PDB file of C-alpha atoms in Angstrom:
ATOM      1  CA  GLU A   1     -34.048  63.406  -7.164  1.00 43.00           C
ATOM      2  CA  THR A   2     -30.400  64.392  -7.647  1.00 43.00           C
ATOM      3  CA  LEU A   3     -27.572  61.925  -7.517  1.00 46.00           C
ATOM      4  CA  THR A   4     -23.960  62.994  -6.651  1.00 48.00           C
ATOM      5  CA  PRO A   5     -22.240  59.593  -6.520  1.00 47.00           C
ATOM      6  CA  ARG A   6     -18.597  59.037  -5.637  1.00 51.00           C
ATOM      7  CA  ARG A   7     -18.323  56.143  -8.082  1.00 50.00           C
ATOM      8  CA  ARG A   8     -15.481  53.611  -7.956  1.00 54.00           C
ATOM      9  CA  CYS A   9     -16.387  51.005 -10.499  1.00 54.00           C
ATOM     10  CA  ALA A  10     -15.297  49.776 -13.932  1.00 58.00           C
ATOM     11  CA  THR A  11     -18.512  50.818 -15.666  1.00 66.00           C
ATOM     12  CA  PRO A  12     -17.775  53.405 -18.379  1.00 73.00           C
ATOM     13  CA  PRO A  13     -19.109  56.751 -17.195  1.00 73.00           C
ATOM     14  CA  ALA A  14     -21.574  57.293 -20.069  1.00 73.00           C
ATOM     15  CA  GLN A  15     -22.988  53.754 -19.515  1.00 76.00           C
ATOM     16  CA  PHE A  16     -23.206  54.567 -15.797  1.00 77.00           C
ATOM     17  CA  ILE A  17     -25.262  57.627 -16.544  1.00 78.00           C
ATOM     18  CA  ASP A  18     -27.670  55.515 -18.683  1.00 75.00           C
ATOM     19  CA  GLU A  19     -28.052  53.173 -15.715  1.00 77.00           C
ATOM     20  CA  VAL A  20     -28.704  56.080 -13.329  1.00 76.00           C
ATOM     21  CA  GLY A  21     -31.464  57.314 -15.612  1.00 75.00           C
ATOM     22  CA  ALA A  22     -33.013  53.834 -15.761  1.00 76.00           C
ATOM     23  CA  MET A  23     -33.214  53.947 -11.959  1.00 79.00           C
ATOM     24  CA  GLY A  24     -35.426  57.001 -12.114  1.00 80.00           C
ATOM     25  CA  ILE A  25     -32.784  59.540 -11.037  1.00 83.00           C
ATOM     26  CA  GLU A  26     -33.623  62.888 -12.643  1.00 85.00           C
ATOM     27  CA  LYS A  27     -30.436  64.804 -12.223  1.00 88.00           C
ATOM     28  CA  ALA A  28     -26.723  63.892 -11.848  1.00 86.00           C
ATOM     29  CA  LEU A  29     -23.908  66.353 -10.899  1.00 89.00           C
ATOM     30  CA  LEU A  30     -20.652  65.578 -12.749  1.00 86.00           C
ATOM     31  CA  VAL A  31     -17.598  66.674 -10.890  1.00 86.00           C
ATOM     32  CA  THR A  32     -14.009  65.795 -11.837  1.00 80.00           C
ATOM     33  CA  GLY A  33     -12.544  66.423  -8.415  1.00 71.00           C
ATOM     34  CA  SER A  34      -9.073  67.570  -7.515  1.00 67.00           C
ATOM     35  CA  GLY A  35      -5.825  66.223  -8.898  1.00 62.00           C
ATOM     36  CA  GLN A  36      -5.130  64.487 -12.200  1.00 66.00           C
ATOM     37  CA  ARG A  37      -7.946  62.182 -13.478  1.00 65.00           C
ATOM     38  CA  LYS A  38      -7.903  59.783 -16.470  1.00 70.00           C
ATOM     39  CA  ILE A  39     -11.495  60.886 -17.371  1.00 73.00           C
ATOM     40  CA  ASP A  40     -12.960  64.246 -16.310  1.00 84.00           C
ATOM     41  CA  SER A  41     -16.466  65.730 -16.420  1.00 88.00           C
ATOM     42  CA  LEU A  42     -15.935  67.445 -19.719  1.00 90.00           C
ATOM     43  CA  ALA A  43     -14.875  64.202 -21.423  1.00 88.00           C
ATOM     44  CA  VAL A  44     -17.939  62.461 -20.077  1.00 88.00           C
ATOM     45  CA  LEU A  45     -20.250  65.240 -21.390  1.00 91.00           C
ATOM     46  CA  GLN A  46     -18.570  65.006 -24.823  1.00 90.00           C
ATOM     47  CA  GLU A  47     -19.102  61.239 -24.885  1.00 87.00           C
ATOM     48  CA  VAL A  48     -22.711  61.571 -23.873  1.00 87.00           C
ATOM     49  CA  ALA A  49     -23.276  64.163 -26.643  1.00 88.00           C
ATOM     50  CA  ARG A  50     -21.546  61.896 -29.122  1.00 87.00           C
ATOM     51  CA  ARG A  51     -23.793  58.999 -28.199  1.00 83.00           C
ATOM     52  CA  GLN A  52     -26.896  61.116 -28.460  1.00 81.00           C
ATOM     53  CA  ARG A  53     -25.880  62.132 -32.023  1.00 82.00           C
ATOM     54  CA  THR A  54     -25.456  58.492 -33.067  1.00 82.00           C
ATOM     55  CA  SER A  55     -28.507  57.021 -31.325  1.00 74.00           C
ATOM     56  CA  ALA A  56     -32.206  57.592 -31.036  1.00 58.00           C
ATOM     57  CA  ALA A  57     -31.780  59.364 -27.675  1.00 55.00           C
ATOM     58  CA  ALA A  58     -33.537  62.734 -27.475  1.00 53.00           C
ATOM     59  CA  PRO A  59     -30.911  65.561 -27.940  1.00 50.00           C
ATOM     60  CA  GLY A  60     -30.043  68.011 -25.217  1.00 50.00           C
ATOM     61  CA  PRO A  61     -30.476  67.987 -21.434  1.00 50.00           C
ATOM     62  CA  SER A  62     -33.928  66.363 -21.674  1.00 43.00           C
ATOM     63  CA  GLY A  63     -32.549  63.078 -23.098  1.00 51.00           C
ATOM     64  CA  GLY A  64     -32.602  60.824 -20.008  1.00 73.00           C
ATOM     65  CA  VAL A  65     -30.987  62.078 -16.820  1.00 83.00           C
ATOM     66  CA  ALA A  66     -30.269  65.798 -16.658  1.00 87.00           C
ATOM     67  CA  LEU A  67     -26.507  66.399 -16.326  1.00 91.00           C
ATOM     68  CA  HIS A  68     -25.335  69.245 -14.177  1.00 94.00           C
ATOM     69  CA  VAL A  69     -21.854  70.675 -13.845  1.00 95.00           C
ATOM     70  CA  ALA A  70     -19.862  72.608 -11.312  1.00 94.00           C
ATOM     71  CA  TYR A  71     -18.525  76.166 -11.815  1.00 95.00           C
ATOM     72  CA  SER A  72     -16.524  78.443  -9.557  1.00 95.00           C
ATOM     73  CA  PRO A  73     -16.967  82.240 -10.110  1.00 96.00           C
ATOM     74  CA  TYR A  74     -14.258  82.687  -7.498  1.00 95.00           C
ATOM     75  CA  ALA A  75     -11.624  80.692  -9.396  1.00 93.00           C
ATOM     76  CA  GLN A  76      -8.134  82.211  -9.203  1.00 90.00           C
ATOM     77  CA  ASP A  77      -7.811  81.608 -12.986  1.00 93.00           C
ATOM     78  CA  LEU A  78     -11.350  82.627 -13.996  1.00 93.00           C
ATOM     79  CA  ALA A  79     -10.452  82.764 -17.714  1.00 95.00           C
ATOM     80  CA  ALA A  80      -9.519  79.087 -17.666  1.00 95.00           C
ATOM     81  CA  GLU A  81     -12.727  78.314 -15.658  1.00 95.00           C
ATOM     82  CA  LEU A  82     -14.850  80.115 -18.140  1.00 97.00           C
ATOM     83  CA  LEU A  83     -13.199  78.355 -21.119  1.00 97.00           C
ATOM     84  CA  ARG A  84     -13.996  75.029 -19.515  1.00 95.00           C
ATOM     85  CA  LEU A  85     -17.547  76.131 -18.710  1.00 96.00           C
ATOM     86  CA  ARG A  86     -18.036  77.144 -22.345  1.00 97.00           C
ATOM     87  CA  ALA A  87     -16.785  73.767 -23.534  1.00 96.00           C
ATOM     88  CA  LYS A  88     -19.281  72.026 -21.264  1.00 96.00           C
ATOM     89  CA  LEU A  89     -22.184  74.118 -22.402  1.00 95.00           C
ATOM     90  CA  ARG A  90     -21.165  73.650 -26.030  1.00 95.00           C
ATOM     91  CA  THR A  91     -21.863  69.880 -25.712  1.00 93.00           C
ATOM     92  CA  GLY A  92     -25.575  70.666 -25.565  1.00 91.00           C
ATOM     93  CA  VAL A  93     -26.237  68.134 -22.792  1.00 91.00           C
ATOM     94  CA  VAL A  94     -25.843  70.324 -19.708  1.00 94.00           C
ATOM     95  CA  GLY A  95     -29.075  71.000 -17.771  1.00 93.00           C
ATOM     96  CA  GLY A  96     -27.724  72.867 -14.788  1.00 95.00           C
ATOM     97  CA  VAL A  97     -24.781  74.630 -13.129  1.00 96.00           C
ATOM     98  CA  TRP A  98     -23.841  74.442  -9.460  1.00 96.00           C
ATOM     99  CA  LEU A  99     -21.793  77.395  -8.086  1.00 96.00           C
ATOM    100  CA  GLN A 100     -18.951  76.805  -5.720  1.00 95.00           C
ATOM    101  CA  LEU A 101     -18.699  78.376  -2.194  1.00 95.00           C
ATOM    102  CA  GLY A 102     -16.984  81.701  -1.779  1.00 95.00           C
ATOM    103  CA  SER A 103     -17.071  85.045  -0.080  1.00 95.00           C
ATOM    104  CA  ASP A 104     -16.079  87.595  -2.848  1.00 96.00           C
ATOM    105  CA  VAL A 105     -19.456  89.058  -3.733  1.00 97.00           C
ATOM    106  CA  ALA A 106     -18.077  91.172  -6.521  1.00 97.00           C
ATOM    107  CA  ALA A 107     -16.523  88.060  -8.093  1.00 96.00           C
ATOM    108  CA  LEU A 108     -19.815  86.222  -7.758  1.00 97.00           C
ATOM    109  CA  ARG A 109     -21.620  88.981  -9.624  1.00 97.00           C
ATOM    110  CA  ARG A 110     -19.029  89.087 -12.346  1.00 96.00           C
ATOM    111  CA  GLY A 111     -18.943  85.242 -12.645  1.00 96.00           C
ATOM    112  CA  LEU A 112     -22.746  84.940 -12.946  1.00 96.00           C
ATOM    113  CA  ALA A 113     -22.785  87.693 -15.575  1.00 95.00           C
ATOM    114  CA  GLU A 114     -20.088  85.772 -17.476  1.00 96.00           C
ATOM    115  CA  LEU A 115     -21.990  82.465 -17.120  1.00 96.00           C
ATOM    116  CA  LYS A 116     -25.106  83.972 -18.632  1.00 94.00           C
ATOM    117  CA  ARG A 117     -23.184  85.621 -21.384  1.00 95.00           C
ATOM    118  CA  ILE A 118     -21.513  82.363 -22.372  1.00 96.00           C
ATOM    119  CA  ALA A 119     -24.759  80.445 -22.095  1.00 95.00           C
ATOM    120  CA  HIS A 120     -26.413  82.950 -24.493  1.00 94.00           C
ATOM    121  CA  GLU A 121     -23.538  82.707 -26.941  1.00 94.00           C
ATOM    122  CA  GLU A 122     -23.713  78.919 -26.920  1.00 93.00           C
ATOM    123  CA  GLY A 123     -27.477  78.950 -27.521  1.00 92.00           C
ATOM    124  CA  VAL A 124     -28.453  77.726 -24.052  1.00 90.00           C
ATOM    125  CA  GLY A 125     -31.619  79.509 -22.916  1.00 83.00           C
ATOM    126  CA  ALA A 126     -32.249  80.550 -19.382  1.00 77.00           C
ATOM    127  CA  GLU A 127     -35.196  78.077 -19.244  1.00 80.00           C
ATOM    128  CA  GLN A 128     -32.766  75.229 -20.129  1.00 83.00           C
ATOM    129  CA  LEU A 129     -30.283  75.868 -17.360  1.00 93.00           C
ATOM    130  CA  GLU A 130     -31.005  75.368 -13.654  1.00 95.00           C
ATOM    131  CA  LEU A 131     -28.724  77.309 -11.337  1.00 96.00           C
ATOM    132  CA  TYR A 132     -27.762  76.270  -7.842  1.00 96.00           C
ATOM    133  CA  GLY A 133     -25.443  78.103  -5.477  1.00 96.00           C
ATOM    134  CA  SER A 134     -23.658  76.760  -2.416  1.00 94.00           C
ATOM    135  CA  VAL A 135     -24.011  78.696   0.788  1.00 94.00           C
ATOM    136  CA  LEU A 136     -23.173  78.201   4.433  1.00 94.00           C
ATOM    137  CA  MET A 137     -24.849  79.357   7.649  1.00 93.00           C
ATOM    138  CA  PRO A 138     -21.854  80.883   9.569  1.00 92.00           C
ATOM    139  CA  SER A 139     -21.078  79.804  13.084  1.00 91.00           C
ATOM    140  CA  LYS A 140     -17.978  79.946  15.226  1.00 92.00           C
ATOM    141  CA  GLN A 141     -17.471  76.217  14.958  1.00 91.00           C
ATOM    142  CA  LEU A 142     -17.894  76.138  11.209  1.00 91.00           C
ATOM    143  CA  LEU A 143     -15.559  79.103  10.595  1.00 93.00           C
ATOM    144  CA  ALA A 144     -12.941  77.496  12.824  1.00 92.00           C
ATOM    145  CA  ARG A 145     -13.176  74.261  10.849  1.00 91.00           C
ATOM    146  CA  PHE A 146     -12.634  76.069   7.610  1.00 91.00           C
ATOM    147  CA  ARG A 147      -9.693  77.969   8.966  1.00 89.00           C
ATOM    148  CA  PHE A 148      -7.858  74.809   9.886  1.00 89.00           C
ATOM    149  CA  ARG A 149      -9.281  72.470   7.248  1.00 87.00           C
ATOM    150  CA  PRO A 150     -10.255  74.432   4.126  1.00 83.00           C
ATOM    151  CA  TRP A 151     -11.933  72.640   1.294  1.00 85.00           C
ATOM    152  CA  VAL A 152      -9.921  72.346  -1.885  1.00 82.00           C
ATOM    153  CA  GLY A 153     -10.918  75.027  -4.445  1.00 83.00           C
ATOM    154  CA  VAL A 154     -12.931  77.012  -1.901  1.00 90.00           C
ATOM    155  CA  TYR A 155     -11.816  80.642  -1.184  1.00 90.00           C
ATOM    156  CA  PHE A 156     -12.935  82.611   1.874  1.00 93.00           C
ATOM    157  CA  SER A 157     -11.532  85.970   2.935  1.00 93.00           C
ATOM    158  CA  ASP A 158      -9.787  86.335   6.291  1.00 93.00           C
ATOM    159  CA  GLY A 159     -12.626  88.661   7.342  1.00 93.00           C
ATOM    160  CA  TYR A 160     -15.251  85.983   6.595  1.00 94.00           C
ATOM    161  CA  LEU A 161     -13.349  83.319   8.418  1.00 94.00           C
ATOM    162  CA  THR A 162     -12.546  85.305  11.575  1.00 93.00           C
ATOM    163  CA  ASP A 163     -15.800  87.070  12.367  1.00 94.00           C
ATOM    164  CA  VAL A 164     -19.232  85.594  12.440  1.00 95.00           C
ATOM    165  CA  GLY A 165     -20.886  88.971  12.030  1.00 95.00           C
ATOM    166  CA  THR A 166     -18.878  89.650   8.875  1.00 96.00           C
ATOM    167  CA  ALA A 167     -19.521  86.188   7.543  1.00 95.00           C
ATOM    168  CA  MET A 168     -23.253  86.578   8.094  1.00 95.00           C
ATOM    169  CA  ALA A 169     -23.303  89.961   6.342  1.00 95.00           C
ATOM    170  CA  ILE A 170     -21.475  88.430   3.293  1.00 96.00           C
ATOM    171  CA  THR A 171     -23.878  85.482   3.364  1.00 96.00           C
ATOM    172  CA  ARG A 172     -26.861  87.936   3.084  1.00 95.00           C
ATOM    173  CA  GLU A 173     -25.222  89.627   0.089  1.00 96.00           C
ATOM    174  CA  VAL A 174     -24.599  86.222  -1.601  1.00 96.00           C
ATOM    175  CA  LEU A 175     -28.236  85.313  -1.075  1.00 96.00           C
ATOM    176  CA  GLN A 176     -29.323  88.665  -2.585  1.00 95.00           C
ATOM    177  CA  VAL A 177     -27.185  88.083  -5.657  1.00 96.00           C
ATOM    178  CA  TYR A 178     -28.551  84.507  -6.018  1.00 96.00           C
ATOM    179  CA  ALA A 179     -32.112  85.912  -5.797  1.00 93.00           C
ATOM    180  CA  ALA A 180     -31.336  88.494  -8.470  1.00 93.00           C
ATOM    181  CA  HIS A 181     -30.037  85.849 -10.851  1.00 93.00           C
ATOM    182  CA  GLY A 182     -32.570  83.120 -10.222  1.00 93.00           C
ATOM    183  CA  VAL A 183     -30.083  80.890  -8.383  1.00 95.00           C
ATOM    184  CA  THR A 184     -31.477  78.308  -5.919  1.00 95.00           C
ATOM    185  CA  PRO A 185     -29.467  78.277  -2.665  1.00 95.00           C
ATOM    186  CA  LEU A 186     -27.913  74.986  -1.754  1.00 93.00           C
ATOM    187  CA  TRP A 187     -27.207  74.881   2.017  1.00 93.00           C
ATOM    188  CA  GLU A 188     -24.049  72.946   2.805  1.00 90.00           C
ATOM    189  CA  SER A 189     -24.040  73.534   6.522  1.00 87.00           C
ATOM    190  CA  ARG A 190     -24.988  70.755   8.863  1.00 85.00           C
ATOM    191  CA  ILE A 191     -28.730  70.711   9.446  1.00 86.00           C
ATOM    192  CA  ASP A 192     -29.787  68.198  12.019  1.00 86.00           C
ATOM    193  CA  LYS A 193     -32.359  69.927  14.272  1.00 89.00           C
ATOM    194  CA  ALA A 194     -35.344  72.151  14.006  1.00 93.00           C
ATOM    195  CA  ALA A 195     -33.421  75.221  15.234  1.00 90.00           C
ATOM    196  CA  ASP A 196     -31.076  74.928  12.279  1.00 90.00           C
ATOM    197  CA  VAL A 197     -33.962  74.896   9.884  1.00 92.00           C
ATOM    198  CA  ALA A 198     -35.557  77.899  11.685  1.00 93.00           C
ATOM    199  CA  ALA A 199     -32.311  79.897  11.457  1.00 91.00           C
ATOM    200  CA  ILE A 200     -31.996  79.338   7.690  1.00 92.00           C
ATOM    201  CA  GLN A 201     -35.665  80.168   7.210  1.00 92.00           C
ATOM    202  CA  ALA A 202     -35.341  83.371   9.138  1.00 92.00           C
ATOM    203  CA  LEU A 203     -32.309  84.437   7.096  1.00 92.00           C
ATOM    204  CA  MET A 204     -34.082  83.670   3.841  1.00 91.00           C
ATOM    205  CA  ASP A 205     -37.136  85.562   4.953  1.00 91.00           C
ATOM    206  CA  GLU A 206     -34.924  88.532   5.952  1.00 90.00           C
ATOM    207  CA  VAL A 207     -33.267  88.623   2.517  1.00 90.00           C
ATOM    208  CA  ALA A 208     -36.604  88.268   0.747  1.00 88.00           C
ATOM    209  CA  SER A 209     -38.060  91.168   2.792  1.00 84.00           C
ATOM    210  CA  ALA A 210     -35.046  93.384   2.045  1.00 79.00           C
ATOM    211  CA  ASP A 211     -35.256  92.621  -1.664  1.00 70.00           C
ATOM    212  CA  GLY A 212     -39.011  93.386  -1.572  1.00 63.00           C
ATOM    213  CA  ALA A 213     -38.433  96.689   0.187  1.00 57.00           C
ATOM    214  CA  ALA A 214     -35.833  97.616  -2.491  1.00 57.00           C
ATOM    215  CA  ASP A 215     -38.159  96.957  -5.436  1.00 56.00           C
ATOM    216  CA  GLY A 216     -41.374  98.164  -3.764  1.00 53.00           C
ATOM    217  CA  THR A 217     -43.037  94.809  -3.440  1.00 47.00           C
ATOM    218  CA  GLY A 218     -42.606  94.498   0.315  1.00 42.00           C
ATOM    219  CA  SER A 219     -43.614  91.277   1.973  1.00 36.00           C
ATOM    220  CA  ASP A 220     -45.274  89.994  -1.220  1.00 35.00           C
ATOM    221  CA  VAL A 221     -41.937  88.812  -2.571  1.00 31.00           C
ATOM    222  CA  LYS A 222     -42.100  85.048  -3.171  1.00 34.00           C
ATOM    223  CA  ARG A 223     -39.631  82.901  -1.207  1.00 36.00           C
ATOM    224  CA  GLN A 224     -36.940  81.157  -3.190  1.00 38.00           C
ATOM    225  CA  LYS A 225     -37.288  77.462  -3.686  1.00 38.00           C
ATOM    226  CA  ARG A 226     -35.235  75.547  -1.066  1.00 35.00           C
TER     227      ARG A 226
END
């Protein structure tokens, strides 16, 4: 089970993480959020790492609840984003990375390559780091909502936002990149009926079939974990 709480309490973050682990929660996503904050996710990770060094807690991501962090390969200042990602991984307590939404497939490929390079340089093996990637199922209603009320830190091209066909083609490419890099898709579209599930399943199967045809494995390609 993964916990993404919007906490508003006086409990110190590191202590709160201990309490979350005691509840049986396996993973927690640490996100600073927009605007200025007194304590951000990097500071929390550094405090958790410090506490692990001075206690009997098992070192690394396996010590209690697994801590995951956010990363945007589409960030306008990618150099700053990568510096922050490196600092997070350097703490030694990060067990997973969640990729932000976006429509620039070239930026996604580049950002994933940089993530893996930095993880390798910081001694974080591929088996230690779970990767999740946000993705949407495009629809006229959803695109209209994003045009008028975009999410902070999310960048979509005009082509993506104005044409469902274009958005769907980009979504297929994003899923193909995710599959190539071992990223588990995280669907952030509203899913409240069987038809929604069927549409996502059909798209995932289509992408898997295309990948299989490209590498000669055909329909034997395994489906990604959802």
